[in-house]
């Protein structure tokens, strides 16, 4: 293993592997990622895998929207596959939460996110197996879906390795010394 590196990343989940890849892409290829188990063995591998845009703050909603562009164009932007499947995403809230949901949808639309309020009749068309009432809050994101978190993670790591980085498994970071 390398004794020195320009960047040391601790943790081989999707965040660490994405950072490793993006640093290498920016020219910081003398980097090492330490993963104490195997890549994707943390919460990444247990994720529900949904790629939705419905968040209540602009920062997270914007990040989700930008991430969706990566998931849907993963082969061209990163290489490999994200396993993304565009299913659409239905938001259903109780009547009491409807005003809040509508505010969120307006905020997301301001950001350019493809989302809209729908009716119970629309839901009957989109997802006939789902029963909803007209007074519930209903919204639809046609471009959302799910991806494969393990595949995303290992693809990032693989592309980062192609650029000269290393990401050993079974490498636990035990001490941090700040100089
Ligand atoms: C496609 C996709 C869809 C997602 N959809 C959802 C969703 O529907 N709902 C949801 O809630 N979340 C979702 N997420 C997010 C997911 O659930 C996790 O929150 C996210 O993957 C966490 O990534 P992480 O890299 O921060 O953490 P982790 O995956 O937990 O990675 C941390 C890693 O650090 C390692 N580590 C810890 N300590 C050390 C040490 N001392 N030395 C070395 N290694 C160490 C661990 O072994 C672990 O592998 C999604 C993620 C993806 C990629």
JSON list of C-alpha atoms and ligand atoms in Angstrom, two decimals:
[
{"chain": "A", "resi": 1, "resn": "UNK", "atom": "CA", "xyz": [0.00, 0.00, 0.00]},
{"chain": "A", "resi": 2, "resn": "UNK", "atom": "CA", "xyz": [1.13, 3.58, -0.59]},
{"chain": "A", "resi": 3, "resn": "UNK", "atom": "CA", "xyz": [2.86, 5.27, 2.32]},
{"chain": "A", "resi": 4, "resn": "UNK", "atom": "CA", "xyz": [1.84, 8.81, 1.33]},
{"chain": "A", "resi": 5, "resn": "UNK", "atom": "CA", "xyz": [-1.04, 10.28, -0.64]},
{"chain": "A", "resi": 6, "resn": "UNK", "atom": "CA", "xyz": [-2.35, 13.71, -1.60]},
{"chain": "A", "resi": 7, "resn": "UNK", "atom": "CA", "xyz": [-5.81, 12.72, -0.30]},
{"chain": "A", "resi": 8, "resn": "UNK", "atom": "CA", "xyz": [-6.89, 9.95, 2.05]},
{"chain": "A", "resi": 9, "resn": "UNK", "atom": "CA", "xyz": [-10.59, 9.13, 2.10]},
{"chain": "A", "resi": 10, "resn": "UNK", "atom": "CA", "xyz": [-12.00, 7.03, 4.92]},
{"chain": "A", "resi": 11, "resn": "UNK", "atom": "CA", "xyz": [-14.99, 4.87, 4.03]},
{"chain": "A", "resi": 12, "resn": "UNK", "atom": "CA", "xyz": [-15.90, 3.11, 0.81]},
{"chain": "A", "resi": 13, "resn": "UNK", "atom": "CA", "xyz": [-19.61, 3.88, 0.65]},
{"chain": "A", "resi": 14, "resn": "UNK", "atom": "CA", "xyz": [-21.10, 5.83, -2.23]},
{"chain": "A", "resi": 15, "resn": "UNK", "atom": "CA", "xyz": [-19.84, 9.12, -0.77]},
{"chain": "A", "resi": 16, "resn": "UNK", "atom": "CA", "xyz": [-16.22, 8.02, -0.39]},
{"chain": "A", "resi": 17, "resn": "UNK", "atom": "CA", "xyz": [-16.07, 6.35, -3.81]},
{"chain": "A", "resi": 18, "resn": "UNK", "atom": "CA", "xyz": [-17.71, 9.34, -5.48]},
{"chain": "A", "resi": 19, "resn": "UNK", "atom": "CA", "xyz": [-15.18, 11.66, -3.83]},
{"chain": "A", "resi": 20, "resn": "UNK", "atom": "CA", "xyz": [-12.31, 9.38, -4.87]},
{"chain": "A", "resi": 21, "resn": "UNK", "atom": "CA", "xyz": [-13.55, 9.41, -8.47]},
{"chain": "A", "resi": 22, "resn": "UNK", "atom": "CA", "xyz": [-14.24, 13.13, -8.61]},
{"chain": "A", "resi": 23, "resn": "UNK", "atom": "CA", "xyz": [-10.87, 14.03, -7.06]},
{"chain": "A", "resi": 24, "resn": "UNK", "atom": "CA", "xyz": [-9.12, 11.84, -9.62]},
{"chain": "A", "resi": 25, "resn": "UNK", "atom": "CA", "xyz": [-11.13, 13.49, -12.40]},
{"chain": "A", "resi": 26, "resn": "UNK", "atom": "CA", "xyz": [-9.93, 16.86, -11.09]},
{"chain": "A", "resi": 27, "resn": "UNK", "atom": "CA", "xyz": [-6.35, 15.62, -11.25]},
{"chain": "A", "resi": 28, "resn": "UNK", "atom": "CA", "xyz": [-5.80, 14.40, -7.66]},
{"chain": "A", "resi": 29, "resn": "UNK", "atom": "CA", "xyz": [-5.00, 10.83, -8.62]},
{"chain": "A", "resi": 30, "resn": "UNK", "atom": "CA", "xyz": [-2.44, 10.17, -5.88]},
{"chain": "A", "resi": 31, "resn": "UNK", "atom": "CA", "xyz": [-5.32, 9.32, -3.54]},
{"chain": "A", "resi": 32, "resn": "UNK", "atom": "CA", "xyz": [-6.20, 6.36, -1.41]},
{"chain": "A", "resi": 33, "resn": "UNK", "atom": "CA", "xyz": [-9.56, 5.27, -0.03]},
{"chain": "A", "resi": 34, "resn": "UNK", "atom": "CA", "xyz": [-9.51, 3.14, 3.12]},
{"chain": "A", "resi": 35, "resn": "UNK", "atom": "CA", "xyz": [-12.43, 0.74, 3.60]},
{"chain": "A", "resi": 36, "resn": "UNK", "atom": "CA", "xyz": [-12.38, -1.39, 6.73]},
{"chain": "A", "resi": 37, "resn": "UNK", "atom": "CA", "xyz": [-14.77, -4.00, 5.28]},
{"chain": "A", "resi": 38, "resn": "UNK", "atom": "CA", "xyz": [-15.61, -4.13, 1.57]},
{"chain": "A", "resi": 39, "resn": "UNK", "atom": "CA", "xyz": [-16.91, -1.37, -0.71]},
{"chain": "A", "resi": 40, "resn": "UNK", "atom": "CA", "xyz": [-20.62, -0.73, -0.23]},
{"chain": "A", "resi": 41, "resn": "UNK", "atom": "CA", "xyz": [-20.82, -2.77, 2.98]},
{"chain": "A", "resi": 42, "resn": "UNK", "atom": "CA", "xyz": [-22.13, 0.15, 5.08]},
{"chain": "A", "resi": 43, "resn": "UNK", "atom": "CA", "xyz": [-25.48, 1.88, 4.78]},
{"chain": "A", "resi": 44, "resn": "UNK", "atom": "CA", "xyz": [-24.99, 2.19, 1.00]},
{"chain": "A", "resi": 45, "resn": "UNK", "atom": "CA", "xyz": [-25.55, -1.54, 0.60]},
{"chain": "A", "resi": 46, "resn": "UNK", "atom": "CA", "xyz": [-28.70, -1.39, 2.73]},
{"chain": "A", "resi": 47, "resn": "UNK", "atom": "CA", "xyz": [-30.27, 1.61, 1.02]},
{"chain": "A", "resi": 48, "resn": "UNK", "atom": "CA", "xyz": [-33.80, 1.52, -0.33]},
{"chain": "A", "resi": 49, "resn": "UNK", "atom": "CA", "xyz": [-32.28, 2.72, -3.62]},
{"chain": "A", "resi": 50, "resn": "UNK", "atom": "CA", "xyz": [-34.98, 5.29, -4.42]},
{"chain": "A", "resi": 51, "resn": "UNK", "atom": "CA", "xyz": [-33.95, 8.33, -6.48]},
{"chain": "A", "resi": 52, "resn": "UNK", "atom": "CA", "xyz": [-36.64, 10.90, -5.65]},
{"chain": "A", "resi": 53, "resn": "UNK", "atom": "CA", "xyz": [-36.73, 14.68, -5.82]},
{"chain": "A", "resi": 54, "resn": "UNK", "atom": "CA", "xyz": [-39.28, 15.33, -3.10]},
{"chain": "A", "resi": 55, "resn": "UNK", "atom": "CA", "xyz": [-37.40, 17.11, -0.32]},
{"chain": "A", "resi": 56, "resn": "UNK", "atom": "CA", "xyz": [-38.49, 20.07, 1.75]},
{"chain": "A", "resi": 57, "resn": "UNK", "atom": "CA", "xyz": [-35.36, 22.21, 1.40]},
{"chain": "A", "resi": 58, "resn": "UNK", "atom": "CA", "xyz": [-33.74, 23.70, -1.68]},
{"chain": "A", "resi": 59, "resn": "UNK", "atom": "CA", "xyz": [-30.26, 22.28, -1.00]},
{"chain": "A", "resi": 60, "resn": "UNK", "atom": "CA", "xyz": [-31.33, 18.63, -0.84]},
{"chain": "A", "resi": 61, "resn": "UNK", "atom": "CA", "xyz": [-33.84, 18.95, -3.65]},
{"chain": "A", "resi": 62, "resn": "UNK", "atom": "CA", "xyz": [-31.19, 20.57, -5.89]},
{"chain": "A", "resi": 63, "resn": "UNK", "atom": "CA", "xyz": [-28.68, 17.85, -5.05]},
{"chain": "A", "resi": 64, "resn": "UNK", "atom": "CA", "xyz": [-31.23, 15.15, -5.83]},
{"chain": "A", "resi": 65, "resn": "UNK", "atom": "CA", "xyz": [-32.02, 16.79, -9.17]},
{"chain": "A", "resi": 66, "resn": "UNK", "atom": "CA", "xyz": [-28.32, 17.06, -10.10]},
{"chain": "A", "resi": 67, "resn": "UNK", "atom": "CA", "xyz": [-27.75, 13.45, -8.96]},
{"chain": "A", "resi": 68, "resn": "UNK", "atom": "CA", "xyz": [-30.59, 12.24, -11.16]},
{"chain": "A", "resi": 69, "resn": "UNK", "atom": "CA", "xyz": [-28.73, 13.61, -14.19]},
{"chain": "A", "resi": 70, "resn": "UNK", "atom": "CA", "xyz": [-25.71, 11.51, -13.17]},
{"chain": "A", "resi": 71, "resn": "UNK", "atom": "CA", "xyz": [-27.76, 8.35, -12.50]},
{"chain": "A", "resi": 72, "resn": "UNK", "atom": "CA", "xyz": [-29.58, 8.60, -15.83]},
{"chain": "A", "resi": 73, "resn": "UNK", "atom": "CA", "xyz": [-26.40, 9.32, -17.83]},
{"chain": "A", "resi": 74, "resn": "UNK", "atom": "CA", "xyz": [-24.01, 7.25, -15.74]},
{"chain": "A", "resi": 75, "resn": "UNK", "atom": "CA", "xyz": [-22.43, 5.39, -18.66]},
{"chain": "A", "resi": 76, "resn": "UNK", "atom": "CA", "xyz": [-21.44, 8.61, -20.43]},
{"chain": "A", "resi": 77, "resn": "UNK", "atom": "CA", "xyz": [-20.64, 10.71, -17.35]},
{"chain": "A", "resi": 78, "resn": "UNK", "atom": "CA", "xyz": [-18.80, 8.11, -15.23]},
{"chain": "A", "resi": 79, "resn": "UNK", "atom": "CA", "xyz": [-18.69, 4.76, -17.01]},
{"chain": "A", "resi": 80, "resn": "UNK", "atom": "CA", "xyz": [-20.33, 1.52, -16.04]},
{"chain": "A", "resi": 81, "resn": "UNK", "atom": "CA", "xyz": [-23.93, 1.34, -15.00]},
{"chain": "A", "resi": 82, "resn": "UNK", "atom": "CA", "xyz": [-25.95, 2.88, -12.18]},
{"chain": "A", "resi": 83, "resn": "UNK", "atom": "CA", "xyz": [-28.74, 0.34, -12.65]},
{"chain": "A", "resi": 84, "resn": "UNK", "atom": "CA", "xyz": [-31.17, 3.24, -12.90]},
{"chain": "A", "resi": 85, "resn": "UNK", "atom": "CA", "xyz": [-34.78, 2.33, -13.73]},
{"chain": "A", "resi": 86, "resn": "UNK", "atom": "CA", "xyz": [-37.18, 5.19, -14.40]},
{"chain": "A", "resi": 87, "resn": "UNK", "atom": "CA", "xyz": [-40.43, 4.22, -12.69]},
{"chain": "A", "resi": 88, "resn": "UNK", "atom": "CA", "xyz": [-41.68, 7.66, -11.70]},
{"chain": "A", "resi": 89, "resn": "UNK", "atom": "CA", "xyz": [-42.30, 8.51, -8.06]},
{"chain": "A", "resi": 90, "resn": "UNK", "atom": "CA", "xyz": [-45.63, 9.15, -6.41]},
{"chain": "A", "resi": 91, "resn": "UNK", "atom": "CA", "xyz": [-45.90, 11.36, -3.32]},
{"chain": "A", "resi": 92, "resn": "UNK", "atom": "CA", "xyz": [-48.99, 10.77, -1.17]},
{"chain": "A", "resi": 93, "resn": "UNK", "atom": "CA", "xyz": [-49.67, 12.72, 2.03]},
{"chain": "A", "resi": 94, "resn": "UNK", "atom": "CA", "xyz": [-52.59, 12.99, 4.41]},
{"chain": "A", "resi": 95, "resn": "UNK", "atom": "CA", "xyz": [-54.98, 15.94, 3.98]},
{"chain": "A", "resi": 96, "resn": "UNK", "atom": "CA", "xyz": [-53.43, 17.75, 6.97]},
{"chain": "A", "resi": 97, "resn": "UNK", "atom": "CA", "xyz": [-50.01, 17.73, 5.24]},
{"chain": "A", "resi": 98, "resn": "UNK", "atom": "CA", "xyz": [-51.33, 18.79, 1.86]},
{"chain": "A", "resi": 99, "resn": "UNK", "atom": "CA", "xyz": [-50.54, 22.54, 2.16]},
{"chain": "A", "resi": 100, "resn": "UNK", "atom": "CA", "xyz": [-46.95, 21.75, 3.16]},
{"chain": "A", "resi": 101, "resn": "UNK", "atom": "CA", "xyz": [-46.58, 19.31, 0.31]},
{"chain": "A", "resi": 102, "resn": "UNK", "atom": "CA", "xyz": [-47.92, 21.87, -2.15]},
{"chain": "A", "resi": 103, "resn": "UNK", "atom": "CA", "xyz": [-45.38, 24.43, -0.89]},
{"chain": "A", "resi": 104, "resn": "UNK", "atom": "CA", "xyz": [-42.62, 21.84, -1.40]},
{"chain": "A", "resi": 105, "resn": "UNK", "atom": "CA", "xyz": [-43.80, 21.14, -4.95]},
{"chain": "A", "resi": 106, "resn": "UNK", "atom": "CA", "xyz": [-43.84, 24.88, -5.77]},
{"chain": "A", "resi": 107, "resn": "UNK", "atom": "CA", "xyz": [-40.29, 25.22, -4.39]},
{"chain": "A", "resi": 108, "resn": "UNK", "atom": "CA", "xyz": [-39.10, 22.17, -6.38]},
{"chain": "A", "resi": 109, "resn": "UNK", "atom": "CA", "xyz": [-40.70, 23.52, -9.58]},
{"chain": "A", "resi": 110, "resn": "UNK", "atom": "CA", "xyz": [-38.85, 26.83, -9.01]},
{"chain": "A", "resi": 111, "resn": "UNK", "atom": "CA", "xyz": [-35.64, 24.78, -9.07]},
{"chain": "A", "resi": 112, "resn": "UNK", "atom": "CA", "xyz": [-36.64, 23.26, -12.41]},
{"chain": "A", "resi": 113, "resn": "UNK", "atom": "CA", "xyz": [-37.52, 19.83, -11.02]},
{"chain": "A", "resi": 114, "resn": "UNK", "atom": "CA", "xyz": [-40.00, 17.84, -13.09]},
{"chain": "A", "resi": 115, "resn": "UNK", "atom": "CA", "xyz": [-42.79, 17.35, -10.53]},
{"chain": "A", "resi": 116, "resn": "UNK", "atom": "CA", "xyz": [-46.47, 18.21, -10.44]},
{"chain": "A", "resi": 117, "resn": "UNK", "atom": "CA", "xyz": [-49.64, 17.99, -8.37]},
{"chain": "A", "resi": 118, "resn": "UNK", "atom": "CA", "xyz": [-51.96, 15.27, -9.66]},
{"chain": "A", "resi": 119, "resn": "UNK", "atom": "CA", "xyz": [-55.55, 14.22, -8.96]},
{"chain": "A", "resi": 120, "resn": "UNK", "atom": "CA", "xyz": [-56.90, 10.93, -7.60]},
{"chain": "A", "resi": 121, "resn": "UNK", "atom": "CA", "xyz": [-58.04, 10.15, -11.16]},
{"chain": "A", "resi": 122, "resn": "UNK", "atom": "CA", "xyz": [-54.46, 10.65, -12.39]},
{"chain": "A", "resi": 123, "resn": "UNK", "atom": "CA", "xyz": [-53.20, 8.24, -9.70]},
{"chain": "A", "resi": 124, "resn": "UNK", "atom": "CA", "xyz": [-55.74, 5.67, -10.82]},
{"chain": "A", "resi": 125, "resn": "UNK", "atom": "CA", "xyz": [-54.13, 5.83, -14.28]},
{"chain": "A", "resi": 126, "resn": "UNK", "atom": "CA", "xyz": [-50.51, 5.97, -13.08]},
{"chain": "A", "resi": 127, "resn": "UNK", "atom": "CA", "xyz": [-50.76, 3.29, -10.39]},
{"chain": "A", "resi": 128, "resn": "UNK", "atom": "CA", "xyz": [-54.08, 1.43, -10.53]},
{"chain": "A", "resi": 129, "resn": "UNK", "atom": "CA", "xyz": [-53.12, -0.71, -7.54]},
{"chain": "A", "resi": 130, "resn": "UNK", "atom": "CA", "xyz": [-52.97, 2.36, -5.24]},
{"chain": "A", "resi": 131, "resn": "UNK", "atom": "CA", "xyz": [-56.18, 3.64, -3.66]},
{"chain": "A", "resi": 132, "resn": "UNK", "atom": "CA", "xyz": [-56.20, 7.34, -2.74]},
{"chain": "A", "resi": 133, "resn": "UNK", "atom": "CA", "xyz": [-58.77, 9.95, -1.71]},
{"chain": "A", "resi": 134, "resn": "UNK", "atom": "CA", "xyz": [-59.23, 13.24, -3.55]},
{"chain": "A", "resi": 135, "resn": "UNK", "atom": "CA", "xyz": [-58.48, 15.23, -0.39]},
{"chain": "A", "resi": 136, "resn": "UNK", "atom": "CA", "xyz": [-55.04, 13.65, 0.07]},
{"chain": "A", "resi": 137, "resn": "UNK", "atom": "CA", "xyz": [-52.00, 15.51, -1.25]},
{"chain": "A", "resi": 138, "resn": "UNK", "atom": "CA", "xyz": [-50.82, 13.82, -4.45]},
{"chain": "A", "resi": 139, "resn": "UNK", "atom": "CA", "xyz": [-47.80, 14.59, -6.60]},
{"chain": "A", "resi": 140, "resn": "UNK", "atom": "CA", "xyz": [-45.96, 12.84, -9.40]},
{"chain": "A", "resi": 141, "resn": "UNK", "atom": "CA", "xyz": [-42.30, 12.92, -10.48]},
{"chain": "A", "resi": 142, "resn": "UNK", "atom": "CA", "xyz": [-42.17, 11.26, -13.90]},
{"chain": "A", "resi": 143, "resn": "UNK", "atom": "CA", "xyz": [-38.36, 11.16, -14.17]},
{"chain": "A", "resi": 144, "resn": "UNK", "atom": "CA", "xyz": [-37.58, 9.59, -10.78]},
{"chain": "A", "resi": 145, "resn": "UNK", "atom": "CA", "xyz": [-36.96, 5.91, -10.10]},
{"chain": "A", "resi": 146, "resn": "UNK", "atom": "CA", "xyz": [-34.44, 3.66, -8.42]},
{"chain": "A", "resi": 147, "resn": "UNK", "atom": "CA", "xyz": [-30.79, 2.77, -8.98]},
{"chain": "A", "resi": 148, "resn": "UNK", "atom": "CA", "xyz": [-28.39, 0.14, -7.73]},
{"chain": "A", "resi": 149, "resn": "UNK", "atom": "CA", "xyz": [-26.33, 1.69, -4.89]},
{"chain": "A", "resi": 150, "resn": "UNK", "atom": "CA", "xyz": [-23.73, -1.11, -4.93]},
{"chain": "A", "resi": 151, "resn": "UNK", "atom": "CA", "xyz": [-23.22, -0.82, -8.67]},
{"chain": "A", "resi": 152, "resn": "UNK", "atom": "CA", "xyz": [-22.95, 2.99, -8.45]},
{"chain": "A", "resi": 153, "resn": "UNK", "atom": "CA", "xyz": [-20.37, 2.70, -5.67]},
{"chain": "A", "resi": 154, "resn": "UNK", "atom": "CA", "xyz": [-18.21, 0.06, -7.29]},
{"chain": "A", "resi": 155, "resn": "UNK", "atom": "CA", "xyz": [-18.39, 1.81, -10.68]},
{"chain": "A", "resi": 156, "resn": "UNK", "atom": "CA", "xyz": [-17.09, 5.02, -9.11]},
{"chain": "A", "resi": 157, "resn": "UNK", "atom": "CA", "xyz": [-14.28, 3.04, -7.44]},
{"chain": "A", "resi": 158, "resn": "UNK", "atom": "CA", "xyz": [-13.47, 1.19, -10.61]},
{"chain": "A", "resi": 159, "resn": "UNK", "atom": "CA", "xyz": [-13.23, 4.36, -12.72]},
{"chain": "A", "resi": 160, "resn": "UNK", "atom": "CA", "xyz": [-11.14, 5.99, -9.96]},
{"chain": "A", "resi": 161, "resn": "UNK", "atom": "CA", "xyz": [-8.76, 3.02, -10.02]},
{"chain": "A", "resi": 162, "resn": "UNK", "atom": "CA", "xyz": [-8.46, 3.39, -13.80]},
{"chain": "A", "resi": 163, "resn": "UNK", "atom": "CA", "xyz": [-7.13, 6.90, -13.09]},
{"chain": "A", "resi": 164, "resn": "UNK", "atom": "CA", "xyz": [-4.46, 5.62, -10.70]},
{"chain": "A", "resi": 165, "resn": "UNK", "atom": "CA", "xyz": [-6.09, 5.75, -7.26]},
{"chain": "A", "resi": 166, "resn": "UNK", "atom": "CA", "xyz": [-6.21, 2.80, -4.85]},
{"chain": "A", "resi": 167, "resn": "UNK", "atom": "CA", "xyz": [-9.06, 1.57, -2.67]},
{"chain": "A", "resi": 168, "resn": "UNK", "atom": "CA", "xyz": [-8.00, -1.41, -0.58]},
{"chain": "A", "resi": 169, "resn": "UNK", "atom": "CA", "xyz": [-10.63, -3.39, 1.32]},
{"chain": "A", "resi": 170, "resn": "UNK", "atom": "CA", "xyz": [-9.99, -4.53, 4.88]},
{"chain": "A", "resi": 171, "resn": "UNK", "atom": "CA", "xyz": [-8.10, -1.29, 5.57]},
{"chain": "A", "resi": 172, "resn": "UNK", "atom": "CA", "xyz": [-9.33, 0.29, 8.79]},
{"chain": "A", "resi": 173, "resn": "UNK", "atom": "CA", "xyz": [-8.31, 3.85, 9.61]},
{"chain": "A", "resi": 174, "resn": "UNK", "atom": "CA", "xyz": [-7.43, 3.66, 13.29]},
{"chain": "A", "resi": 175, "resn": "UNK", "atom": "CA", "xyz": [-5.67, 6.95, 14.01]},
{"chain": "A", "resi": 176, "resn": "UNK", "atom": "CA", "xyz": [-5.90, 10.49, 12.73]},
{"chain": "A", "resi": 177, "resn": "UNK", "atom": "CA", "xyz": [-3.04, 12.85, 13.52]},
{"chain": "A", "resi": 178, "resn": "UNK", "atom": "CA", "xyz": [-3.48, 16.50, 12.68]},
{"chain": "A", "resi": 179, "resn": "UNK", "atom": "CA", "xyz": [-0.28, 18.44, 12.13]},
{"chain": "B", "resi": 1, "resn": "LIG", "atom": "C1", "xyz": [-28.63, 4.99, -5.77]},
{"chain": "B", "resi": 1, "resn": "LIG", "atom": "C2", "xyz": [-28.87, 5.35, -4.31]},
{"chain": "B", "resi": 1, "resn": "LIG", "atom": "C3", "xyz": [-30.17, 5.42, -3.84]},
{"chain": "B", "resi": 1, "resn": "LIG", "atom": "C4", "xyz": [-30.42, 5.74, -2.50]},
{"chain": "B", "resi": 1, "resn": "LIG", "atom": "N1", "xyz": [-31.72, 5.76, -2.07]},
{"chain": "B", "resi": 1, "resn": "LIG", "atom": "C5", "xyz": [-31.98, 5.98, -0.77]},
{"chain": "B", "resi": 1, "resn": "LIG", "atom": "C6", "xyz": [-33.30, 5.87, -0.26]},
{"chain": "B", "resi": 1, "resn": "LIG", "atom": "O1", "xyz": [-34.22, 5.52, -0.99]},
{"chain": "B", "resi": 1, "resn": "LIG", "atom": "N2", "xyz": [-33.52, 6.13, 1.05]},
{"chain": "B", "resi": 1, "resn": "LIG", "atom": "C7", "xyz": [-32.49, 6.47, 1.89]},
{"chain": "B", "resi": 1, "resn": "LIG", "atom": "O2", "xyz": [-32.73, 6.71, 3.08]},
{"chain": "B", "resi": 1, "resn": "LIG", "atom": "N3", "xyz": [-31.23, 6.57, 1.44]},
{"chain": "B", "resi": 1, "resn": "LIG", "atom": "C8", "xyz": [-30.94, 6.32, 0.14]},
{"chain": "B", "resi": 1, "resn": "LIG", "atom": "N4", "xyz": [-29.64, 6.39, -0.30]},
{"chain": "B", "resi": 1, "resn": "LIG", "atom": "C9", "xyz": [-28.59, 6.78, 0.65]},
{"chain": "B", "resi": 1, "resn": "LIG", "atom": "C10", "xyz": [-28.08, 5.55, 1.42]},
{"chain": "B", "resi": 1, "resn": "LIG", "atom": "O3", "xyz": [-29.13, 4.98, 2.17]},
{"chain": "B", "resi": 1, "resn": "LIG", "atom": "C11", "xyz": [-26.95, 5.94, 2.38]},
{"chain": "B", "resi": 1, "resn": "LIG", "atom": "O4", "xyz": [-27.35, 7.02, 3.21]},
{"chain": "B", "resi": 1, "resn": "LIG", "atom": "C12", "xyz": [-25.70, 6.37, 1.67]},
{"chain": "B", "resi": 1, "resn": "LIG", "atom": "O5", "xyz": [-25.41, 5.43, 0.63]},
{"chain": "B", "resi": 1, "resn": "LIG", "atom": "C13", "xyz": [-24.57, 6.47, 2.69]},
{"chain": "B", "resi": 1, "resn": "LIG", "atom": "O6", "xyz": [-23.35, 6.57, 2.03]},
{"chain": "B", "resi": 1, "resn": "LIG", "atom": "P1", "xyz": [-22.01, 6.88, 2.82]},
{"chain": "B", "resi": 1, "resn": "LIG", "atom": "O7", "xyz": [-20.90, 6.66, 1.85]},
{"chain": "B", "resi": 1, "resn": "LIG", "atom": "O8", "xyz": [-22.13, 8.22, 3.48]},
{"chain": "B", "resi": 1, "resn": "LIG", "atom": "O9", "xyz": [-21.97, 5.84, 4.05]},
{"chain": "B", "resi": 1, "resn": "LIG", "atom": "P2", "xyz": [-21.70, 4.26, 4.11]},
{"chain": "B", "resi": 1, "resn": "LIG", "atom": "O10", "xyz": [-22.27, 3.54, 2.93]},
{"chain": "B", "resi": 1, "resn": "LIG", "atom": "O11", "xyz": [-22.17, 3.81, 5.46]},
{"chain": "B", "resi": 1, "resn": "LIG", "atom": "O12", "xyz": [-20.14, 4.14, 4.02]},
{"chain": "B", "resi": 1, "resn": "LIG", "atom": "C14", "xyz": [-19.27, 4.35, 5.09]},
{"chain": "B", "resi": 1, "resn": "LIG", "atom": "C15", "xyz": [-18.16, 3.31, 4.98]},
{"chain": "B", "resi": 1, "resn": "LIG", "atom": "O13", "xyz": [-17.14, 3.65, 5.88]},
{"chain": "B", "resi": 1, "resn": "LIG", "atom": "C16", "xyz": [-16.55, 2.45, 6.34]},
{"chain": "B", "resi": 1, "resn": "LIG", "atom": "N5", "xyz": [-15.82, 2.81, 7.56]},
{"chain": "B", "resi": 1, "resn": "LIG", "atom": "C17", "xyz": [-16.34, 3.26, 8.73]},
{"chain": "B", "resi": 1, "resn": "LIG", "atom": "N6", "xyz": [-15.35, 3.52, 9.63]},
{"chain": "B", "resi": 1, "resn": "LIG", "atom": "C18", "xyz": [-14.19, 3.23, 8.97]},
{"chain": "B", "resi": 1, "resn": "LIG", "atom": "C19", "xyz": [-12.82, 3.27, 9.38]},
{"chain": "B", "resi": 1, "resn": "LIG", "atom": "N7", "xyz": [-12.44, 3.67, 10.60]},
{"chain": "B", "resi": 1, "resn": "LIG", "atom": "N8", "xyz": [-11.88, 2.89, 8.49]},
{"chain": "B", "resi": 1, "resn": "LIG", "atom": "C20", "xyz": [-12.23, 2.48, 7.24]},
{"chain": "B", "resi": 1, "resn": "LIG", "atom": "N9", "xyz": [-13.51, 2.40, 6.83]},
{"chain": "B", "resi": 1, "resn": "LIG", "atom": "C21", "xyz": [-14.47, 2.78, 7.69]},
{"chain": "B", "resi": 1, "resn": "LIG", "atom": "C22", "xyz": [-17.74, 1.52, 6.52]},
{"chain": "B", "resi": 1, "resn": "LIG", "atom": "O14", "xyz": [-17.35, 0.15, 6.50]},
{"chain": "B", "resi": 1, "resn": "LIG", "atom": "C23", "xyz": [-18.61, 1.91, 5.32]},
{"chain": "B", "resi": 1, "resn": "LIG", "atom": "O15", "xyz": [-18.41, 1.04, 4.21]},
{"chain": "B", "resi": 1, "resn": "LIG", "atom": "C24", "xyz": [-29.34, 6.04, -1.62]},
{"chain": "B", "resi": 1, "resn": "LIG", "atom": "C25", "xyz": [-28.03, 5.94, -2.09]},
{"chain": "B", "resi": 1, "resn": "LIG", "atom": "C26", "xyz": [-27.78, 5.59, -3.42]},
{"chain": "B", "resi": 1, "resn": "LIG", "atom": "C27", "xyz": [-26.36, 5.47, -3.91]}
]
